[in-house]
């Protein structure tokens, strides 16, 4: 604590067994925080939600203070499926989680949809959030929207989640930008206007879409 304010001194990571060790600390009073923003709720020792409510930990230079353990709660999560207007799943759509902070919506987490259009996104704590969808491969093919079918985050619907629990069914159906051409429909082999197949010895063209894995 410096001039009445808690300041960060050091960061360490847990090993595969969950153990950690912070070394080189001077004698004094400390407070500790455990965080993993992708899956667990940030917590302070001892089971406190804020640094103000945390317990003091006394450290003596050259000695080890042990038993400073944490058991953070698993974050709540939202799940859903993103499709196009025809109901086909959309992969690699950016899904962004927003939280109201001092009157403004700020993003607190982001993921991309899987190949089947599904996603799972964790929320840092129990509360109300808003979720946005868009940015397919960064190509701006689809119109960005917010749950539930809103054009702006201000008009979006709140979605709530509780620590340890899942809120499902937060789906989206994205429309293509009007200035983006729709993919061509496959030609009908019975259509008489379809040109004949080229001979084997004639060069032929190939066209397609390479989808990332």
PDB file of C-alpha atoms in Angstrom:
ATOM      1  CA  UNK A   1       0.000   0.000   0.000  1.00  0.00           C
ATOM      2  CA  UNK A   2       1.454   3.357  -1.079  1.00  0.00           C
ATOM      3  CA  UNK A   3      -0.027   6.658   0.121  1.00  0.00           C
ATOM      4  CA  UNK A   4      -3.239   4.871   1.056  1.00  0.00           C
ATOM      5  CA  UNK A   5      -3.604   3.167  -2.339  1.00  0.00           C
ATOM      6  CA  UNK A   6      -3.033  -0.496  -3.162  1.00  0.00           C
ATOM      7  CA  UNK A   7      -0.524  -0.802  -6.012  1.00  0.00           C
ATOM      8  CA  UNK A   8       0.473  -3.882  -7.994  1.00  0.00           C
ATOM      9  CA  UNK A   9       3.848  -5.263  -6.938  1.00  0.00           C
ATOM     10  CA  UNK A  10       4.257  -8.466  -8.940  1.00  0.00           C
ATOM     11  CA  UNK A  11       2.468 -11.076 -11.040  1.00  0.00           C
ATOM     12  CA  UNK A  12       3.095 -14.819 -11.101  1.00  0.00           C
ATOM     13  CA  UNK A  13       1.363 -17.760 -12.762  1.00  0.00           C
ATOM     14  CA  UNK A  14       0.263 -21.032 -11.256  1.00  0.00           C
ATOM     15  CA  UNK A  15       1.899 -24.224 -12.440  1.00  0.00           C
ATOM     16  CA  UNK A  16       0.089 -27.265 -13.790  1.00  0.00           C
ATOM     17  CA  UNK A  17      -0.564 -28.408 -10.192  1.00  0.00           C
ATOM     18  CA  UNK A  18      -2.180 -25.081  -9.271  1.00  0.00           C
ATOM     19  CA  UNK A  19       0.671 -24.011  -6.988  1.00  0.00           C
ATOM     20  CA  UNK A  20       2.276 -20.578  -7.191  1.00  0.00           C
ATOM     21  CA  UNK A  21       5.224 -18.794  -5.585  1.00  0.00           C
ATOM     22  CA  UNK A  22       5.905 -15.066  -5.438  1.00  0.00           C
ATOM     23  CA  UNK A  23       9.518 -14.332  -4.471  1.00  0.00           C
ATOM     24  CA  UNK A  24      11.676 -11.313  -3.702  1.00  0.00           C
ATOM     25  CA  UNK A  25       9.078  -9.502  -1.601  1.00  0.00           C
ATOM     26  CA  UNK A  26      10.140  -7.043   1.061  1.00  0.00           C
ATOM     27  CA  UNK A  27       8.749  -7.296   4.577  1.00  0.00           C
ATOM     28  CA  UNK A  28       5.317  -5.718   4.758  1.00  0.00           C
ATOM     29  CA  UNK A  29       1.576  -6.093   4.386  1.00  0.00           C
ATOM     30  CA  UNK A  30       0.162  -7.342   1.098  1.00  0.00           C
ATOM     31  CA  UNK A  31      -3.161  -8.285  -0.454  1.00  0.00           C
ATOM     32  CA  UNK A  32      -3.434 -10.956  -3.131  1.00  0.00           C
ATOM     33  CA  UNK A  33      -5.695 -11.426  -6.127  1.00  0.00           C
ATOM     34  CA  UNK A  34      -6.274 -14.508  -8.295  1.00  0.00           C
ATOM     35  CA  UNK A  35      -7.604 -14.015 -11.787  1.00  0.00           C
ATOM     36  CA  UNK A  36      -8.229 -15.945 -14.968  1.00  0.00           C
ATOM     37  CA  UNK A  37     -10.488 -13.745 -17.031  1.00  0.00           C
ATOM     38  CA  UNK A  38     -11.373 -16.460 -19.506  1.00  0.00           C
ATOM     39  CA  UNK A  39     -13.073 -18.848 -17.082  1.00  0.00           C
ATOM     40  CA  UNK A  40     -13.032 -17.818 -13.412  1.00  0.00           C
ATOM     41  CA  UNK A  41     -14.302 -14.914 -11.352  1.00  0.00           C
ATOM     42  CA  UNK A  42     -11.543 -12.608 -10.109  1.00  0.00           C
ATOM     43  CA  UNK A  43     -11.171 -13.010  -6.362  1.00  0.00           C
ATOM     44  CA  UNK A  44      -9.033 -11.604  -3.578  1.00  0.00           C
ATOM     45  CA  UNK A  45      -7.674 -13.416  -0.550  1.00  0.00           C
ATOM     46  CA  UNK A  46      -9.623 -14.452   1.436  1.00  0.00           C
ATOM     47  CA  UNK A  47     -12.734 -15.040  -0.710  1.00  0.00           C
ATOM     48  CA  UNK A  48     -13.287 -11.306  -1.197  1.00  0.00           C
ATOM     49  CA  UNK A  49     -14.757  -9.634  -4.273  1.00  0.00           C
ATOM     50  CA  UNK A  50     -12.790  -6.393  -3.893  1.00  0.00           C
ATOM     51  CA  UNK A  51      -9.343  -5.423  -2.689  1.00  0.00           C
ATOM     52  CA  UNK A  52     -10.907  -3.258   0.007  1.00  0.00           C
ATOM     53  CA  UNK A  53     -12.569  -6.328   1.532  1.00  0.00           C
ATOM     54  CA  UNK A  54      -9.501  -8.565   1.185  1.00  0.00           C
ATOM     55  CA  UNK A  55      -7.499  -9.900   4.123  1.00  0.00           C
ATOM     56  CA  UNK A  56      -4.016  -8.600   4.841  1.00  0.00           C
ATOM     57  CA  UNK A  57      -1.108 -10.992   4.353  1.00  0.00           C
ATOM     58  CA  UNK A  58       2.016 -10.296   6.403  1.00  0.00           C
ATOM     59  CA  UNK A  59       5.356 -11.114   4.777  1.00  0.00           C
ATOM     60  CA  UNK A  60       8.814 -11.172   6.349  1.00  0.00           C
ATOM     61  CA  UNK A  61      11.807 -10.836   4.050  1.00  0.00           C
ATOM     62  CA  UNK A  62      13.652 -14.135   3.679  1.00  0.00           C
ATOM     63  CA  UNK A  63      10.774 -16.221   5.004  1.00  0.00           C
ATOM     64  CA  UNK A  64       7.927 -18.066   3.246  1.00  0.00           C
ATOM     65  CA  UNK A  65       4.309 -17.277   4.053  1.00  0.00           C
ATOM     66  CA  UNK A  66       2.357 -20.357   2.980  1.00  0.00           C
ATOM     67  CA  UNK A  67      -1.280 -21.397   2.876  1.00  0.00           C
ATOM     68  CA  UNK A  68      -2.478 -18.380   0.886  1.00  0.00           C
ATOM     69  CA  UNK A  69      -4.892 -20.429  -1.184  1.00  0.00           C
ATOM     70  CA  UNK A  70      -7.713 -19.511  -3.549  1.00  0.00           C
ATOM     71  CA  UNK A  71     -10.789 -21.307  -4.831  1.00  0.00           C
ATOM     72  CA  UNK A  72     -12.267 -18.971  -7.449  1.00  0.00           C
ATOM     73  CA  UNK A  73     -15.785 -19.523  -8.717  1.00  0.00           C
ATOM     74  CA  UNK A  74     -16.355 -20.502 -12.328  1.00  0.00           C
ATOM     75  CA  UNK A  75     -17.705 -17.634 -14.389  1.00  0.00           C
ATOM     76  CA  UNK A  76     -21.207 -17.675 -15.798  1.00  0.00           C
ATOM     77  CA  UNK A  77     -21.430 -18.071 -19.557  1.00  0.00           C
ATOM     78  CA  UNK A  78     -23.656 -17.309 -22.519  1.00  0.00           C
ATOM     79  CA  UNK A  79     -24.157 -19.717 -25.411  1.00  0.00           C
ATOM     80  CA  UNK A  80     -25.916 -19.517 -28.739  1.00  0.00           C
ATOM     81  CA  UNK A  81     -25.760 -20.078 -32.503  1.00  0.00           C
ATOM     82  CA  UNK A  82     -25.162 -17.540 -35.273  1.00  0.00           C
ATOM     83  CA  UNK A  83     -26.648 -18.166 -38.726  1.00  0.00           C
ATOM     84  CA  UNK A  84     -27.237 -16.288 -41.958  1.00  0.00           C
ATOM     85  CA  UNK A  85     -30.652 -15.267 -43.254  1.00  0.00           C
ATOM     86  CA  UNK A  86     -31.185 -18.747 -44.719  1.00  0.00           C
ATOM     87  CA  UNK A  87     -30.403 -20.439 -41.404  1.00  0.00           C
ATOM     88  CA  UNK A  88     -26.955 -21.721 -42.408  1.00  0.00           C
ATOM     89  CA  UNK A  89     -24.365 -21.613 -39.587  1.00  0.00           C
ATOM     90  CA  UNK A  90     -21.709 -18.894 -39.756  1.00  0.00           C
ATOM     91  CA  UNK A  91     -18.182 -19.664 -38.585  1.00  0.00           C
ATOM     92  CA  UNK A  92     -15.672 -17.139 -37.255  1.00  0.00           C
ATOM     93  CA  UNK A  93     -18.236 -14.468 -36.446  1.00  0.00           C
ATOM     94  CA  UNK A  94     -16.996 -12.152 -33.714  1.00  0.00           C
ATOM     95  CA  UNK A  95     -19.154 -12.308 -30.575  1.00  0.00           C
ATOM     96  CA  UNK A  96     -18.512  -9.481 -28.114  1.00  0.00           C
ATOM     97  CA  UNK A  97     -19.746  -9.173 -24.537  1.00  0.00           C
ATOM     98  CA  UNK A  98     -20.437  -5.667 -23.189  1.00  0.00           C
ATOM     99  CA  UNK A  99     -20.947  -4.375 -19.654  1.00  0.00           C
ATOM    100  CA  UNK A 100     -22.289  -0.989 -18.561  1.00  0.00           C
ATOM    101  CA  UNK A 101     -19.509   0.990 -16.891  1.00  0.00           C
ATOM    102  CA  UNK A 102     -20.177   4.535 -15.642  1.00  0.00           C
ATOM    103  CA  UNK A 103     -22.899   5.059 -18.232  1.00  0.00           C
ATOM    104  CA  UNK A 104     -20.999   3.609 -21.206  1.00  0.00           C
ATOM    105  CA  UNK A 105     -20.975   0.105 -22.668  1.00  0.00           C
ATOM    106  CA  UNK A 106     -17.461  -1.377 -22.728  1.00  0.00           C
ATOM    107  CA  UNK A 107     -16.404  -4.743 -24.086  1.00  0.00           C
ATOM    108  CA  UNK A 108     -15.294  -7.249 -21.448  1.00  0.00           C
ATOM    109  CA  UNK A 109     -14.826 -10.415 -23.504  1.00  0.00           C
ATOM    110  CA  UNK A 110     -14.824 -11.643 -27.076  1.00  0.00           C
ATOM    111  CA  UNK A 111     -14.867 -14.991 -28.903  1.00  0.00           C
ATOM    112  CA  UNK A 112     -15.520 -16.307 -32.410  1.00  0.00           C
ATOM    113  CA  UNK A 113     -18.124 -18.813 -33.487  1.00  0.00           C
ATOM    114  CA  UNK A 114     -17.136 -22.394 -34.263  1.00  0.00           C
ATOM    115  CA  UNK A 115     -17.616 -24.138 -37.612  1.00  0.00           C
ATOM    116  CA  UNK A 116     -21.193 -25.056 -36.634  1.00  0.00           C
ATOM    117  CA  UNK A 117     -22.016 -21.435 -35.775  1.00  0.00           C
ATOM    118  CA  UNK A 118     -22.093 -22.050 -32.016  1.00  0.00           C
ATOM    119  CA  UNK A 119     -20.245 -19.997 -29.419  1.00  0.00           C
ATOM    120  CA  UNK A 120     -19.639 -19.828 -25.686  1.00  0.00           C
ATOM    121  CA  UNK A 121     -18.545 -16.648 -23.975  1.00  0.00           C
ATOM    122  CA  UNK A 122     -17.774 -16.192 -20.268  1.00  0.00           C
ATOM    123  CA  UNK A 123     -18.929 -13.240 -18.173  1.00  0.00           C
ATOM    124  CA  UNK A 124     -16.627 -11.890 -15.441  1.00  0.00           C
ATOM    125  CA  UNK A 125     -19.331 -11.931 -12.756  1.00  0.00           C
ATOM    126  CA  UNK A 126     -23.058 -12.190 -12.094  1.00  0.00           C
ATOM    127  CA  UNK A 127     -24.974  -9.396 -13.795  1.00  0.00           C
ATOM    128  CA  UNK A 128     -26.604  -7.974 -16.910  1.00  0.00           C
ATOM    129  CA  UNK A 129     -24.746  -7.682 -20.209  1.00  0.00           C
ATOM    130  CA  UNK A 130     -25.315  -7.003 -23.898  1.00  0.00           C
ATOM    131  CA  UNK A 131     -23.930  -9.046 -26.789  1.00  0.00           C
ATOM    132  CA  UNK A 132     -22.891  -7.966 -30.284  1.00  0.00           C
ATOM    133  CA  UNK A 133     -22.307 -10.021 -33.444  1.00  0.00           C
ATOM    134  CA  UNK A 134     -20.388  -9.213 -36.628  1.00  0.00           C
ATOM    135  CA  UNK A 135     -17.015  -8.981 -38.396  1.00  0.00           C
ATOM    136  CA  UNK A 136     -16.898 -12.230 -40.340  1.00  0.00           C
ATOM    137  CA  UNK A 137     -13.184 -12.722 -41.166  1.00  0.00           C
ATOM    138  CA  UNK A 138     -12.827  -8.954 -40.952  1.00  0.00           C
ATOM    139  CA  UNK A 139     -14.421  -8.689 -44.399  1.00  0.00           C
ATOM    140  CA  UNK A 140     -17.558  -6.898 -43.244  1.00  0.00           C
ATOM    141  CA  UNK A 141     -19.817  -9.265 -45.173  1.00  0.00           C
ATOM    142  CA  UNK A 142     -22.692  -9.129 -42.718  1.00  0.00           C
ATOM    143  CA  UNK A 143     -24.526  -6.331 -40.973  1.00  0.00           C
ATOM    144  CA  UNK A 144     -23.445  -6.024 -37.342  1.00  0.00           C
ATOM    145  CA  UNK A 145     -26.211  -6.445 -34.824  1.00  0.00           C
ATOM    146  CA  UNK A 146     -26.835  -6.803 -31.116  1.00  0.00           C
ATOM    147  CA  UNK A 147     -29.063  -9.212 -29.262  1.00  0.00           C
ATOM    148  CA  UNK A 148     -31.982  -9.302 -29.853  1.00  0.00           C
ATOM    149  CA  UNK A 149     -31.958  -8.145 -33.516  1.00  0.00           C
ATOM    150  CA  UNK A 150     -30.981  -4.565 -32.649  1.00  0.00           C
ATOM    151  CA  UNK A 151     -28.944  -2.191 -34.804  1.00  0.00           C
ATOM    152  CA  UNK A 152     -27.218  -0.446 -31.886  1.00  0.00           C
ATOM    153  CA  UNK A 153     -25.988  -1.414 -28.463  1.00  0.00           C
ATOM    154  CA  UNK A 154     -28.207   1.253 -26.906  1.00  0.00           C
ATOM    155  CA  UNK A 155     -31.295  -0.466 -28.332  1.00  0.00           C
ATOM    156  CA  UNK A 156     -30.100  -3.976 -27.488  1.00  0.00           C
ATOM    157  CA  UNK A 157     -31.693  -6.229 -24.884  1.00  0.00           C
ATOM    158  CA  UNK A 158     -30.003  -7.024 -21.597  1.00  0.00           C
ATOM    159  CA  UNK A 159     -29.034 -10.646 -21.018  1.00  0.00           C
ATOM    160  CA  UNK A 160     -28.282 -11.852 -17.505  1.00  0.00           C
ATOM    161  CA  UNK A 161     -26.080 -14.587 -16.122  1.00  0.00           C
ATOM    162  CA  UNK A 162     -25.194 -15.992 -12.718  1.00  0.00           C
ATOM    163  CA  UNK A 163     -21.825 -17.332 -11.590  1.00  0.00           C
ATOM    164  CA  UNK A 164     -21.522 -21.101 -12.220  1.00  0.00           C
ATOM    165  CA  UNK A 165     -24.565 -21.059 -14.541  1.00  0.00           C
ATOM    166  CA  UNK A 166     -25.222 -20.903 -18.282  1.00  0.00           C
ATOM    167  CA  UNK A 167     -27.634 -18.661 -20.143  1.00  0.00           C
ATOM    168  CA  UNK A 168     -28.372 -20.351 -23.469  1.00  0.00           C
ATOM    169  CA  UNK A 169     -30.339 -19.452 -26.575  1.00  0.00           C
ATOM    170  CA  UNK A 170     -28.625 -16.114 -27.198  1.00  0.00           C
ATOM    171  CA  UNK A 171     -28.773 -16.598 -30.966  1.00  0.00           C
ATOM    172  CA  UNK A 172     -28.353 -14.240 -33.897  1.00  0.00           C
ATOM    173  CA  UNK A 173     -29.303 -14.308 -37.577  1.00  0.00           C
ATOM    174  CA  UNK A 174     -27.126 -11.950 -39.608  1.00  0.00           C
ATOM    175  CA  UNK A 175     -28.118 -10.272 -42.861  1.00  0.00           C
ATOM    176  CA  UNK A 176     -25.597  -9.655 -45.614  1.00  0.00           C
ATOM    177  CA  UNK A 177     -24.639  -6.081 -46.382  1.00  0.00           C
ATOM    178  CA  UNK A 178     -26.772  -4.790 -49.271  1.00  0.00           C
ATOM    179  CA  UNK A 179     -23.645  -3.834 -51.234  1.00  0.00           C
ATOM    180  CA  UNK A 180     -22.197  -7.365 -50.953  1.00  0.00           C
ATOM    181  CA  UNK A 181     -23.143  -9.717 -53.757  1.00  0.00           C
ATOM    182  CA  UNK A 182     -24.834 -12.953 -52.842  1.00  0.00           C
ATOM    183  CA  UNK A 183     -22.924 -16.091 -53.817  1.00  0.00           C
ATOM    184  CA  UNK A 184     -24.023 -17.458 -57.179  1.00  0.00           C
ATOM    185  CA  UNK A 185     -26.466 -20.345 -57.170  1.00  0.00           C
ATOM    186  CA  UNK A 186     -25.161 -23.602 -58.712  1.00  0.00           C
ATOM    187  CA  UNK A 187     -26.243 -24.073 -62.301  1.00  0.00           C
ATOM    188  CA  UNK A 188     -28.952 -26.568 -63.179  1.00  0.00           C
ATOM    189  CA  UNK A 189     -27.471 -29.483 -65.149  1.00  0.00           C
ATOM    190  CA  UNK A 190     -30.805 -29.854 -66.990  1.00  0.00           C
ATOM    191  CA  UNK A 191     -30.891 -26.197 -68.022  1.00  0.00           C
ATOM    192  CA  UNK A 192     -30.340 -26.045 -71.810  1.00  0.00           C
ATOM    193  CA  UNK A 193     -28.548 -22.716 -71.446  1.00  0.00           C
ATOM    194  CA  UNK A 194     -25.740 -24.363 -69.492  1.00  0.00           C
ATOM    195  CA  UNK A 195     -22.616 -24.540 -71.673  1.00  0.00           C
ATOM    196  CA  UNK A 196     -21.235 -27.921 -72.588  1.00  0.00           C
ATOM    197  CA  UNK A 197     -18.454 -29.430 -70.531  1.00  0.00           C
ATOM    198  CA  UNK A 198     -15.027 -28.625 -71.979  1.00  0.00           C
ATOM    199  CA  UNK A 199     -13.020 -31.362 -73.596  1.00  0.00           C
ATOM    200  CA  UNK A 200     -10.385 -32.990 -71.438  1.00  0.00           C
ATOM    201  CA  UNK A 201      -7.618 -31.391 -73.448  1.00  0.00           C
ATOM    202  CA  UNK A 202      -9.040 -27.892 -73.053  1.00  0.00           C
ATOM    203  CA  UNK A 203      -8.034 -25.744 -70.094  1.00  0.00           C
ATOM    204  CA  UNK A 204     -10.784 -25.255 -67.544  1.00  0.00           C
ATOM    205  CA  UNK A 205     -11.119 -22.797 -64.691  1.00  0.00           C
ATOM    206  CA  UNK A 206     -11.573 -23.485 -60.996  1.00  0.00           C
ATOM    207  CA  UNK A 207     -13.374 -21.195 -58.545  1.00  0.00           C
ATOM    208  CA  UNK A 208     -14.277 -21.643 -54.935  1.00  0.00           C
ATOM    209  CA  UNK A 209     -14.121 -20.435 -51.359  1.00  0.00           C
ATOM    210  CA  UNK A 210     -11.331 -21.550 -49.073  1.00  0.00           C
ATOM    211  CA  UNK A 211     -12.765 -21.632 -45.564  1.00  0.00           C
ATOM    212  CA  UNK A 212     -10.319 -21.359 -42.677  1.00  0.00           C
ATOM    213  CA  UNK A 213     -10.064 -24.079 -40.063  1.00  0.00           C
TER     214      UNK A 213
END
